[in-house]
mmCIF file of C-alpha atoms and ligand atoms in Angstrom:
data_model
loop_
_atom_site.group_PDB
_atom_site.id
_atom_site.type_symbol
_atom_site.label_atom_id
_atom_site.label_comp_id
_atom_site.label_asym_id
_atom_site.label_seq_id
_atom_site.Cartn_x
_atom_site.Cartn_y
_atom_site.Cartn_z
ATOM 1 C CA MET T 924 -0.138 -0.032 -0.009
ATOM 2 C CA LYS T 925 1.233 3.434 -1.022
ATOM 3 C CA ARG T 926 1.914 5.900 1.880
ATOM 4 C CA THR T 927 -0.319 8.493 0.850
ATOM 5 C CA THR T 928 -3.297 5.664 1.320
ATOM 6 C CA ARG T 929 -2.063 4.777 4.754
ATOM 7 C CA LEU T 930 -2.703 7.950 6.032
ATOM 8 C CA VAL T 931 -6.227 8.119 5.331
ATOM 9 C CA SER T 932 -6.962 4.317 5.546
ATOM 10 C CA PHE T 933 -5.670 3.746 8.889
ATOM 11 C CA ASP T 934 -8.409 2.769 10.860
ATOM 12 C CA SER T 935 -8.961 4.752 14.147
ATOM 13 C CA THR T 936 -12.916 3.991 14.243
ATOM 14 C CA TYR T 937 -14.269 3.489 17.776
ATOM 15 C CA GLN T 938 -17.383 2.239 19.165
ATOM 16 C CA ASP T 939 -18.467 0.686 22.524
ATOM 17 C CA GLU T 940 -21.213 -1.191 21.107
ATOM 18 C CA ASP T 941 -22.411 -2.177 24.676
ATOM 19 C CA ALA T 942 -22.837 1.344 25.440
ATOM 20 C CA GLY T 943 -24.781 2.070 22.497
ATOM 21 C CA GLN T 944 -22.391 4.283 20.919
ATOM 22 C CA PRO T 945 -22.020 5.355 17.398
ATOM 23 C CA LYS T 946 -19.244 4.181 15.340
ATOM 24 C CA THR T 947 -17.409 7.390 14.270
ATOM 25 C CA ILE T 948 -14.589 7.296 11.816
ATOM 26 C CA ASN T 949 -12.548 9.407 14.425
ATOM 27 C CA PRO T 950 -11.603 8.194 17.727
ATOM 28 C CA PRO T 951 -13.113 10.151 20.917
ATOM 29 C CA ILE T 952 -10.942 12.106 23.355
ATOM 30 C CA PHE T 953 -10.653 10.645 26.694
ATOM 31 C CA ARG T 954 -9.372 12.690 29.674
ATOM 32 C CA GLY T 955 -8.284 10.972 32.632
ATOM 33 C CA SER T 956 -5.746 10.139 35.142
ATOM 34 C CA THR T 957 -7.782 7.624 36.953
ATOM 35 C CA VAL T 958 -8.884 4.594 34.779
ATOM 36 C CA LEU T 959 -11.401 2.694 36.890
ATOM 37 C CA PHE T 960 -11.075 -1.106 37.443
ATOM 38 C CA ASN T 961 -14.014 -3.393 37.030
ATOM 39 C CA ASP T 962 -13.295 -4.939 40.383
ATOM 40 C CA TYR T 963 -10.888 -5.789 43.011
ATOM 41 C CA GLU T 964 -9.524 -8.830 41.187
ATOM 42 C CA ASP T 965 -8.634 -6.705 38.520
ATOM 43 C CA LEU T 966 -6.806 -3.892 40.708
ATOM 44 C CA THR T 967 -4.769 -6.963 41.851
ATOM 45 C CA LEU T 968 -3.841 -7.658 38.243
ATOM 46 C CA ALA T 969 -2.452 -4.123 37.678
ATOM 47 C CA ASN T 970 -0.612 -4.308 40.997
ATOM 48 C CA SER T 971 1.391 -7.275 39.652
ATOM 49 C CA GLY T 972 1.737 -5.743 36.062
ATOM 50 C CA LYS T 973 -0.643 -8.352 34.575
ATOM 51 C CA HIS T 974 -3.648 -6.561 33.907
ATOM 52 C CA LYS T 975 -4.389 -6.451 30.053
ATOM 53 C CA GLY T 976 -6.047 -3.132 29.805
ATOM 54 C CA ILE T 977 -5.123 0.854 30.095
ATOM 55 C CA THR T 978 -4.394 1.027 33.795
ATOM 56 C CA TYR T 979 -3.863 4.794 34.446
ATOM 57 C CA GLY T 980 -3.560 8.117 32.409
ATOM 58 C CA THR T 981 0.454 7.569 31.602
ATOM 59 C CA ASP T 982 -0.369 4.209 30.375
ATOM 60 C CA ARG T 983 -1.318 5.690 26.864
ATOM 61 C CA LEU T 984 -4.796 6.551 26.563
ATOM 62 C CA THR T 985 -6.821 5.560 23.357
ATOM 63 C CA THR T 986 -6.313 8.669 21.286
ATOM 64 C CA GLN T 987 -2.529 8.451 21.813
ATOM 65 C CA ARG T 988 -2.672 4.690 20.996
ATOM 66 C CA ALA T 989 -4.649 5.630 17.794
ATOM 67 C CA PHE T 990 -2.274 8.194 16.679
ATOM 68 C CA GLU T 991 1.031 6.295 17.683
ATOM 69 C CA GLU T 992 -0.364 3.108 15.550
ATOM 70 C CA ALA T 993 -0.985 5.558 12.706
ATOM 71 C CA MET T 994 2.493 6.848 12.788
ATOM 72 C CA ARG T 995 4.107 3.359 13.275
ATOM 73 C CA LYS T 996 2.071 2.319 9.786
ATOM 74 C CA LEU T 997 3.279 5.482 8.050
ATOM 75 C CA GLU T 998 7.044 4.967 8.971
ATOM 76 C CA GLY T 999 6.872 1.376 8.523
ATOM 77 C CA GLY T 1000 8.460 0.641 11.985
ATOM 78 C CA ALA T 1001 8.048 -1.871 14.748
ATOM 79 C CA LEU T 1002 6.904 0.487 17.581
ATOM 80 C CA THR T 1003 6.012 4.241 17.932
ATOM 81 C CA ARG T 1004 5.696 6.275 21.138
ATOM 82 C CA ALA T 1005 4.505 9.772 21.355
ATOM 83 C CA PHE T 1006 6.397 12.713 23.178
ATOM 84 C CA PRO T 1007 5.088 15.998 24.443
ATOM 85 C CA SER T 1008 7.610 18.076 22.049
ATOM 86 C CA GLY T 1009 9.987 16.933 19.283
ATOM 87 C CA ILE T 1010 13.024 17.813 21.253
ATOM 88 C CA SER T 1011 11.558 15.560 24.279
ATOM 89 C CA ALA T 1012 11.191 12.611 21.627
ATOM 90 C CA ILE T 1013 15.051 13.360 20.923
ATOM 91 C CA ILE T 1014 16.094 13.679 24.598
ATOM 92 C CA ASN T 1015 14.509 10.634 25.444
ATOM 93 C CA THR T 1016 15.753 8.841 22.525
ATOM 94 C CA PHE T 1017 19.641 9.885 23.844
ATOM 95 C CA LEU T 1018 18.596 8.606 27.293
ATOM 96 C CA ALA T 1019 16.877 5.453 26.179
ATOM 97 C CA PHE T 1020 19.819 4.339 24.181
ATOM 98 C CA THR T 1021 22.927 5.509 25.628
ATOM 99 C CA GLY T 1022 24.642 4.993 28.904
ATOM 100 C CA SER T 1023 27.704 6.296 30.957
ATOM 101 C CA GLY T 1024 30.872 5.751 29.413
ATOM 102 C CA ASP T 1025 29.357 5.806 25.871
ATOM 103 C CA HIS T 1026 30.756 8.236 23.127
ATOM 104 C CA ILE T 1027 28.050 9.336 20.436
ATOM 105 C CA LEU T 1028 28.540 11.281 17.076
ATOM 106 C CA ILE T 1029 26.075 13.945 16.033
ATOM 107 C CA CYS T 1030 25.904 15.842 12.823
ATOM 108 C CA ASP T 1031 26.990 19.349 13.131
ATOM 109 C CA ASN T 1032 23.931 20.772 11.495
ATOM 110 C CA ALA T 1033 21.514 19.058 14.094
ATOM 111 C CA TYR T 1034 18.774 21.237 15.518
ATOM 112 C CA GLY T 1035 20.375 23.696 18.215
ATOM 113 C CA PRO T 1036 18.694 22.584 21.193
ATOM 114 C CA THR T 1037 19.610 18.827 20.356
ATOM 115 C CA ALA T 1038 23.191 19.469 20.276
ATOM 116 C CA ARG T 1039 23.057 21.690 23.264
ATOM 117 C CA PHE T 1040 21.556 18.536 25.210
ATOM 118 C CA CYS T 1041 24.652 16.548 24.171
ATOM 119 C CA THR T 1042 26.907 19.178 25.436
ATOM 120 C CA GLU T 1043 25.313 20.375 28.170
ATOM 121 C CA ILE T 1044 23.352 17.451 29.807
ATOM 122 C CA LEU T 1045 25.096 14.260 28.461
ATOM 123 C CA THR T 1046 28.350 15.006 29.673
ATOM 124 C CA LYS T 1047 27.011 15.281 33.459
ATOM 125 C CA TYR T 1048 26.311 11.515 32.757
ATOM 126 C CA ASN T 1049 29.586 10.891 31.544
ATOM 127 C CA ILE T 1050 28.692 10.604 27.706
ATOM 128 C CA GLN T 1051 30.931 12.339 25.388
ATOM 129 C CA THR T 1052 29.952 13.965 22.265
ATOM 130 C CA THR T 1053 31.830 14.621 18.823
ATOM 131 C CA PHE T 1054 30.169 16.524 16.190
ATOM 132 C CA ILE T 1055 30.715 15.394 12.445
ATOM 133 C CA PRO T 1056 30.692 17.480 9.517
ATOM 134 C CA SER T 1057 27.229 18.425 8.083
ATOM 135 C CA ALA T 1058 27.620 16.689 4.925
ATOM 136 C CA SER T 1059 29.239 13.529 6.435
ATOM 137 C CA GLY T 1060 29.581 10.150 4.464
ATOM 138 C CA LYS T 1061 31.769 6.875 4.939
ATOM 139 C CA GLU T 1062 34.305 9.480 6.332
ATOM 140 C CA ILE T 1063 32.265 9.175 9.281
ATOM 141 C CA GLU T 1064 34.510 5.843 10.157
ATOM 142 C CA SER T 1065 37.476 8.288 11.386
ATOM 143 C CA TYR T 1066 35.453 9.356 14.104
ATOM 144 C CA PHE T 1067 34.524 5.976 15.375
ATOM 145 C CA GLN T 1068 35.861 5.070 18.724
ATOM 146 C CA ASP T 1069 35.559 1.870 20.925
ATOM 147 C CA ASN T 1070 32.916 3.186 22.849
ATOM 148 C CA THR T 1071 30.954 4.833 20.189
ATOM 149 C CA LYS T 1072 27.212 3.704 20.866
ATOM 150 C CA LEU T 1073 24.913 6.110 18.643
ATOM 151 C CA ILE T 1074 25.148 8.039 15.681
ATOM 152 C CA PHE T 1075 22.606 10.995 15.509
ATOM 153 C CA LEU T 1076 21.942 12.395 11.853
ATOM 154 C CA GLU T 1077 19.622 14.975 10.576
ATOM 155 C CA SER T 1078 19.372 15.366 6.935
ATOM 156 C CA PRO T 1079 18.930 18.037 5.512
ATOM 157 C CA GLY T 1080 20.087 19.659 8.713
ATOM 158 C CA SER T 1081 18.603 22.788 10.504
ATOM 159 C CA ASN T 1082 18.917 25.891 8.745
ATOM 160 C CA THR T 1083 21.982 25.110 6.580
ATOM 161 C CA PHE T 1084 20.333 21.998 4.847
ATOM 162 C CA GLU T 1085 23.532 19.939 4.149
ATOM 163 C CA ILE T 1086 22.791 16.362 3.520
ATOM 164 C CA GLN T 1087 24.307 13.234 5.081
ATOM 165 C CA ASP T 1088 24.997 9.823 3.248
ATOM 166 C CA ILE T 1089 22.791 7.908 5.148
ATOM 167 C CA PRO T 1090 23.085 4.507 3.803
ATOM 168 C CA ALA T 1091 26.983 4.980 3.472
ATOM 169 C CA ILE T 1092 26.870 5.715 7.352
ATOM 170 C CA THR T 1093 24.334 3.102 8.292
ATOM 171 C CA THR T 1094 26.219 0.504 6.645
ATOM 172 C CA LEU T 1095 29.441 1.291 8.856
ATOM 173 C CA ALA T 1096 27.324 1.690 11.937
ATOM 174 C CA ASN T 1097 25.456 -1.577 11.558
ATOM 175 C CA ASN T 1098 28.352 -3.546 11.009
ATOM 176 C CA ARG T 1099 29.583 -2.372 14.385
ATOM 177 C CA GLY T 1100 26.532 -2.266 16.157
ATOM 178 C CA ILE T 1101 26.188 1.457 16.703
ATOM 179 C CA VAL T 1102 22.408 2.780 17.132
ATOM 180 C CA THR T 1103 21.500 4.942 14.129
ATOM 181 C CA VAL T 1104 19.087 7.775 14.716
ATOM 182 C CA LEU T 1105 17.658 10.153 12.078
ATOM 183 C CA ASP T 1106 15.676 13.313 12.668
ATOM 184 C CA ASN T 1107 13.383 13.178 9.682
ATOM 185 C CA THR T 1108 11.381 16.218 10.288
ATOM 186 C CA TRP T 1109 12.015 17.870 7.224
ATOM 187 C CA ALA T 1110 11.414 15.071 4.475
ATOM 188 C CA THR T 1111 8.765 13.408 6.768
ATOM 189 C CA PRO T 1112 8.472 9.676 6.275
ATOM 190 C CA LEU T 1113 6.379 10.728 2.774
ATOM 191 C CA TYR T 1114 9.639 11.769 1.179
ATOM 192 C CA LEU T 1115 12.336 9.632 3.097
ATOM 193 C CA ASP T 1116 12.351 6.204 4.525
ATOM 194 C CA PRO T 1117 14.544 6.052 7.210
ATOM 195 C CA PHE T 1118 14.034 2.237 7.793
ATOM 196 C CA ALA T 1119 15.082 1.415 4.001
ATOM 197 C CA LEU T 1120 17.927 3.185 4.390
ATOM 198 C CA GLY T 1121 19.212 1.082 7.373
ATOM 199 C CA ILE T 1122 18.250 3.849 10.058
ATOM 200 C CA ASP T 1123 17.527 2.052 13.551
ATOM 201 C CA ILE T 1124 15.238 5.247 15.135
ATOM 202 C CA SER T 1125 13.349 7.669 13.094
ATOM 203 C CA ILE T 1126 12.333 10.904 14.777
ATOM 204 C CA GLN T 1127 9.779 13.176 13.825
ATOM 205 C CA SER T 1128 8.897 16.617 15.547
ATOM 206 C CA VAL T 1129 5.306 16.356 15.079
ATOM 207 C CA THR T 1130 4.708 20.185 15.619
ATOM 208 C CA LYS T 1131 5.963 20.347 11.857
ATOM 209 C CA TYR T 1132 4.428 18.941 8.840
ATOM 210 C CA ILE T 1133 2.638 16.102 10.720
ATOM 211 C CA SER T 1134 0.274 18.192 12.630
ATOM 212 C CA GLY T 1135 0.749 20.870 10.172
ATOM 213 C CA HIS T 1136 -1.074 23.963 11.911
ATOM 214 C CA SER T 1137 1.308 25.593 14.328
ATOM 215 C CA ASP T 1138 -0.903 24.494 16.821
ATOM 216 C CA LEU T 1139 0.611 22.131 19.188
ATOM 217 C CA LEU T 1140 3.898 20.440 20.207
ATOM 218 C CA MET T 1141 4.703 16.855 19.991
ATOM 219 C CA GLY T 1142 7.233 14.359 18.756
ATOM 220 C CA THR T 1143 7.551 10.919 17.760
ATOM 221 C CA VAL T 1144 10.163 8.010 18.178
ATOM 222 C CA THR T 1145 9.705 5.261 15.856
ATOM 223 C CA VAL T 1146 11.990 2.235 16.029
ATOM 224 C CA ASN T 1147 12.862 -1.052 14.194
ATOM 225 C CA GLU T 1148 12.237 -4.632 15.432
ATOM 226 C CA LYS T 1149 15.640 -4.703 17.136
ATOM 227 C CA TRP T 1150 15.145 -1.908 19.249
ATOM 228 C CA ALA T 1151 11.383 -1.997 19.940
ATOM 229 C CA ASP T 1152 11.620 -3.621 23.583
ATOM 230 C CA THR T 1153 14.112 -1.051 24.790
ATOM 231 C CA LEU T 1154 11.931 1.953 23.794
ATOM 232 C CA LYS T 1155 8.821 0.148 24.976
ATOM 233 C CA GLN T 1156 10.292 -0.310 28.542
ATOM 234 C CA PHE T 1157 12.138 2.760 28.735
ATOM 235 C CA TYR T 1158 8.408 4.822 27.904
ATOM 236 C CA ARG T 1159 6.808 2.759 30.563
ATOM 237 C CA THR T 1160 9.216 3.224 32.934
ATOM 238 C CA LEU T 1161 9.409 7.129 32.371
ATOM 239 C CA GLU T 1162 5.367 7.524 32.554
ATOM 240 C CA ILE T 1163 5.904 9.849 29.816
ATOM 241 C CA TYR T 1164 2.482 11.778 29.296
ATOM 242 C CA THR T 1165 1.318 13.233 25.853
ATOM 243 C CA PRO T 1166 -1.830 15.133 25.895
ATOM 244 C CA GLU T 1167 -4.905 13.357 24.342
ATOM 245 C CA GLU T 1168 -6.420 16.543 22.787
ATOM 246 C CA ASP T 1169 -3.202 16.998 21.228
ATOM 247 C CA CYS T 1170 -2.914 13.603 19.982
ATOM 248 C CA TYR T 1171 -6.307 13.933 18.227
ATOM 249 C CA THR T 1172 -5.343 16.884 16.683
ATOM 250 C CA ALA T 1173 -2.046 15.643 15.373
ATOM 251 C CA LEU T 1174 -4.117 12.459 13.873
ATOM 252 C CA ARG T 1175 -6.382 15.059 12.161
ATOM 253 C CA GLY T 1176 -3.516 16.802 10.551
ATOM 254 C CA LEU T 1177 -1.852 13.490 9.666
ATOM 255 C CA ARG T 1178 -4.690 12.670 7.476
ATOM 256 C CA THR T 1179 -3.804 15.685 4.931
ATOM 257 C CA LEU T 1180 -0.016 15.435 5.075
ATOM 258 C CA SER T 1181 0.429 14.119 1.744
ATOM 259 C CA LEU T 1182 -1.848 16.924 -0.026
ATOM 260 C CA ARG T 1183 -0.374 19.770 2.232
ATOM 261 C CA LEU T 1184 3.372 18.658 1.365
ATOM 262 C CA GLN T 1185 2.722 18.483 -2.214
ATOM 263 C CA GLN T 1186 1.527 22.310 -2.160
ATOM 264 C CA HIS T 1187 4.298 23.158 -0.062
ATOM 265 C CA GLU T 1188 6.712 21.334 -2.263
ATOM 266 C CA GLN T 1189 5.430 23.030 -5.209
ATOM 267 C CA SER T 1190 5.319 26.615 -3.983
ATOM 268 C CA ALA T 1191 8.904 26.424 -2.293
ATOM 269 C CA LEU T 1192 10.404 25.260 -5.531
ATOM 270 C CA LYS T 1193 8.743 27.926 -7.679
ATOM 271 C CA ILE T 1194 10.002 30.606 -5.068
ATOM 272 C CA ALA T 1195 13.561 28.855 -4.859
ATOM 273 C CA HIS T 1196 13.754 28.931 -8.555
ATOM 274 C CA TRP T 1197 12.775 32.553 -8.611
ATOM 275 C CA LEU T 1198 15.156 33.664 -6.056
ATOM 276 C CA GLU T 1199 18.028 31.734 -7.887
ATOM 277 C CA SER T 1200 17.318 34.303 -10.948
ATOM 278 C CA LEU T 1201 17.858 37.529 -8.736
ATOM 279 C CA PRO T 1202 20.931 39.360 -9.137
ATOM 280 C CA ILE T 1203 20.902 40.215 -5.341
ATOM 281 C CA ILE T 1204 21.055 36.718 -4.288
ATOM 282 C CA ASP T 1205 24.195 34.668 -3.861
ATOM 283 C CA GLN T 1206 22.925 31.222 -3.412
ATOM 284 C CA VAL T 1207 19.797 29.396 -2.529
ATOM 285 C CA ILE T 1208 20.044 26.626 -0.311
ATOM 286 C CA HIS T 1209 17.600 23.953 -1.354
ATOM 287 C CA PRO T 1210 18.302 20.282 -1.622
ATOM 288 C CA ALA T 1211 15.906 19.667 -4.683
ATOM 289 C CA LEU T 1212 17.938 22.537 -7.023
ATOM 290 C CA SER T 1213 20.868 21.264 -9.055
ATOM 291 C CA SER T 1214 23.131 23.976 -7.548
ATOM 292 C CA HIS T 1215 22.899 22.532 -3.860
ATOM 293 C CA PRO T 1216 26.152 20.633 -3.324
ATOM 294 C CA GLU T 1217 24.659 17.235 -2.156
ATOM 295 C CA HIS T 1218 21.860 17.100 -4.882
ATOM 296 C CA GLN T 1219 22.936 13.901 -6.094
ATOM 297 C CA ILE T 1220 22.588 12.275 -2.773
ATOM 298 C CA TRP T 1221 18.921 13.823 -2.118
ATOM 299 C CA CYS T 1222 18.018 12.521 -5.596
ATOM 300 C CA ARG T 1223 19.067 9.106 -4.727
ATOM 301 C CA ASP T 1224 17.599 8.877 -1.396
ATOM 302 C CA PHE T 1225 14.492 11.478 -1.298
ATOM 303 C CA THR T 1226 11.242 11.164 -3.171
ATOM 304 C CA GLY T 1227 10.419 14.783 -2.512
ATOM 305 C CA SER T 1228 11.301 18.117 -1.027
ATOM 306 C CA SER T 1229 9.133 20.061 1.494
ATOM 307 C CA GLY T 1230 8.622 23.927 2.124
ATOM 308 C CA LEU T 1231 11.481 24.878 4.235
ATOM 309 C CA PHE T 1232 14.902 26.276 2.484
ATOM 310 C CA ALA T 1233 17.498 29.025 2.735
ATOM 311 C CA PHE T 1234 19.255 31.829 0.849
ATOM 312 C CA ILE T 1235 21.969 34.030 1.048
ATOM 313 C CA PHE T 1236 22.514 37.458 -0.187
ATOM 314 C CA LYS T 1237 25.647 38.626 -2.096
ATOM 315 C CA GLU T 1238 25.932 41.541 -0.052
ATOM 316 C CA ASP T 1239 26.525 41.163 3.523
ATOM 317 C CA TYR T 1240 23.753 43.852 4.680
ATOM 318 C CA ALA T 1241 23.849 45.550 8.016
ATOM 319 C CA GLN T 1242 21.453 44.306 10.455
ATOM 320 C CA ASP T 1243 19.042 47.752 10.067
ATOM 321 C CA LYS T 1244 19.000 46.992 6.294
ATOM 322 C CA LEU T 1245 18.090 43.463 7.165
ATOM 323 C CA ALA T 1246 15.397 44.378 9.557
ATOM 324 C CA GLU T 1247 13.916 46.910 7.155
ATOM 325 C CA PHE T 1248 13.370 43.908 4.521
ATOM 326 C CA VAL T 1249 12.149 41.550 7.035
ATOM 327 C CA ASN T 1250 9.969 44.048 9.071
ATOM 328 C CA SER T 1251 8.378 44.826 5.425
ATOM 329 C CA LEU T 1252 6.994 41.545 4.387
ATOM 330 C CA GLN T 1253 3.363 41.376 4.801
ATOM 331 C CA LEU T 1254 2.725 37.492 4.414
ATOM 332 C CA PHE T 1255 5.598 36.095 6.142
ATOM 333 C CA GLY T 1256 5.374 35.909 9.847
ATOM 334 C CA ILE T 1257 8.849 36.485 11.806
ATOM 335 C CA GLY T 1258 9.215 33.260 14.284
ATOM 336 C CA TYR T 1259 10.488 30.013 15.185
ATOM 337 C CA SER T 1260 9.428 26.656 14.145
ATOM 338 C CA TRP T 1261 7.900 25.936 10.855
ATOM 339 C CA GLY T 1262 5.733 23.249 8.979
ATOM 340 C CA GLY T 1263 2.489 25.029 9.143
ATOM 341 C CA PHE T 1264 -0.005 26.830 6.674
ATOM 342 C CA LYS T 1265 1.558 30.195 7.380
ATOM 343 C CA SER T 1266 4.728 31.245 5.842
ATOM 344 C CA LEU T 1267 7.632 32.600 7.875
ATOM 345 C CA ILE T 1268 11.060 33.984 8.042
ATOM 346 C CA THR T 1269 14.156 33.884 10.110
ATOM 347 C CA ALA T 1270 17.647 34.930 9.688
ATOM 348 C CA GLY T 1271 21.031 34.287 11.458
ATOM 349 C CA LYS T 1272 24.621 33.173 11.509
ATOM 350 C CA TYR T 1273 25.295 29.519 12.341
ATOM 351 C CA ASN T 1274 28.254 28.594 14.344
ATOM 352 C CA ARG T 1275 29.207 24.963 13.368
ATOM 353 C CA SER T 1276 32.269 22.857 15.529
ATOM 354 C CA GLN T 1277 33.618 21.883 12.194
ATOM 355 C CA GLU T 1278 34.441 23.747 8.872
ATOM 356 C CA SER T 1279 31.008 25.038 7.269
ATOM 357 C CA ARG T 1280 30.645 26.430 3.634
ATOM 358 C CA TYR T 1281 28.326 29.008 5.307
ATOM 359 C CA ALA T 1282 30.726 30.359 8.034
ATOM 360 C CA GLY T 1283 30.110 33.734 9.049
ATOM 361 C CA LYS T 1284 27.138 34.281 6.565
ATOM 362 C CA THR T 1285 23.617 35.331 7.412
ATOM 363 C CA VAL T 1286 21.409 32.715 6.262
ATOM 364 C CA VAL T 1287 17.892 33.546 5.306
ATOM 365 C CA ARG T 1288 15.286 30.792 5.990
ATOM 366 C CA LEU T 1289 11.782 30.626 4.649
ATOM 367 C CA ASN T 1290 9.268 28.689 5.631
ATOM 368 C CA ILE T 1291 6.646 28.192 2.540
ATOM 369 C CA GLY T 1292 3.049 27.878 3.720
ATOM 370 C CA LEU T 1293 0.202 27.340 1.843
ATOM 371 C CA GLU T 1294 -0.440 30.768 0.471
ATOM 372 C CA ASP T 1295 -0.480 31.318 -3.372
ATOM 373 C CA PRO T 1296 2.970 31.476 -4.342
ATOM 374 C CA ALA T 1297 2.422 34.203 -6.621
ATOM 375 C CA ASP T 1298 1.395 36.671 -3.595
ATOM 376 C CA LEU T 1299 4.266 35.492 -1.708
ATOM 377 C CA LEU T 1300 6.695 36.432 -4.791
ATOM 378 C CA ILE T 1301 4.971 40.199 -4.716
ATOM 379 C CA ASP T 1302 5.818 40.055 -0.948
ATOM 380 C CA LEU T 1303 9.163 39.133 -1.281
ATOM 381 C CA LYS T 1304 9.938 41.285 -4.410
ATOM 382 C CA SER T 1305 8.713 44.599 -2.776
ATOM 383 C CA GLY T 1306 11.138 43.764 0.284
ATOM 384 C CA PHE T 1307 13.962 43.461 -1.831
ATOM 385 C CA GLU T 1308 13.342 46.805 -3.709
ATOM 386 C CA LEU T 1309 13.873 48.151 0.009
ATOM 387 C CA LEU T 1310 17.293 46.540 -0.215
ATOM 388 C CA THR T 1311 18.680 47.701 -3.483
ATOM 389 C CA LYS T 1312 17.082 51.362 -3.058
HETATM 390 C C1 LIG L 2698 11.437 21.986 15.647
HETATM 391 C C2 LIG L 2698 12.418 20.925 15.377
HETATM 392 C C3 LIG L 2698 12.682 19.837 16.630
HETATM 393 C C4 LIG L 2698 11.986 20.037 17.876
HETATM 394 O O1 LIG L 2698 10.400 20.152 17.724
HETATM 395 P P1 LIG L 2698 9.787 20.913 19.046
HETATM 396 O O2 LIG L 2698 8.588 19.922 18.711
HETATM 397 O O3 LIG L 2698 9.818 22.251 18.448
HETATM 398 O O4 LIG L 2698 10.288 20.474 20.095
HETATM 399 C C5 LIG L 2698 13.580 18.857 16.409
HETATM 400 N N1 LIG L 2698 14.330 18.654 15.123
HETATM 401 C C6 LIG L 2698 14.016 19.639 14.269
HETATM 402 C C7 LIG L 2698 14.656 19.473 12.743
HETATM 403 C C8 LIG L 2698 13.075 20.617 14.218
HETATM 404 O O5 LIG L 2698 12.940 21.498 13.063
#
């Protein structure tokens, strides 16, 4: 079955016939800390961990289970668990799959808070981190140590969109029993299939395209068969709670993921190509453009591109000039996060541990939303006129 079909045909119908309830296409939302047992015998079973049903609010209520199952099917993994944010999914993956004395490798262009967690928190637990170049491939082997336990990839990476050679890395890692994790938020499982490329653990910031409406924060971790028990036990022990309302809303968003992504992709490509033709632009950083340094890898591994990309001006404009441009935009909100229906703009310089082709340059990032791209073009065009005035 095609992934697009999986999105809408996943069955989350719900009916308690005994209670005379109607059969609805979508699941109900339960609110509950306490889950009542039928009798004392059930309580006794729950006390000894033998109760078959849901025993408490943190035991993953029905809507959460429905959403996790939908994500698991989309990802083609063995087990999915939901977390209250994307960064929570990431942090808990590190905690679940590493221990004191381990060494981990993380790509230099990983989401900022991901990198910060490694350098500021994992060190407290005697876990050492080495940053590998943003566009790493098989050279990654030279960073391996005897205690290297986990490799964390994000491709294309945050803000600068370098792409890693995932199959080259997973081949080396799998031979050595190193766990591989991919933050696949940019492509979603629709445009990149992590498990087909040898990845063990696939992460989504559901906050972005999966939910798609900038109205919630959530994350998922999906693992292959090999790591299913580890994640299951870890999640159970930590009693992580992901709100039912948000699970419902994310499930609702998921149904239209394919349609939304197609539009984000087309609009972003239209704008990226146009930007590339402008004399004031030095480079457009979009993996689907043939000018992207890892474009060939993108063509090999990805089946589509999403609506987030960046560009660099030829001239290094002063802050007040940049402010004039950004503030003039009518359709682009100024703000973090992305993947929603509204177009957004951010700009910044990104410090990397390793050599970076964008060092010292102001990278302007666009989240192309669901507006008509013709209107977005007009908006950007009048902004650029302020810069060249
Ligand atoms: C936003 C983002 C995250 C974190 O997701 P939150 O839900 O905002 O915590 C992780 N990875 C990437 C690539 C992101 O863009």
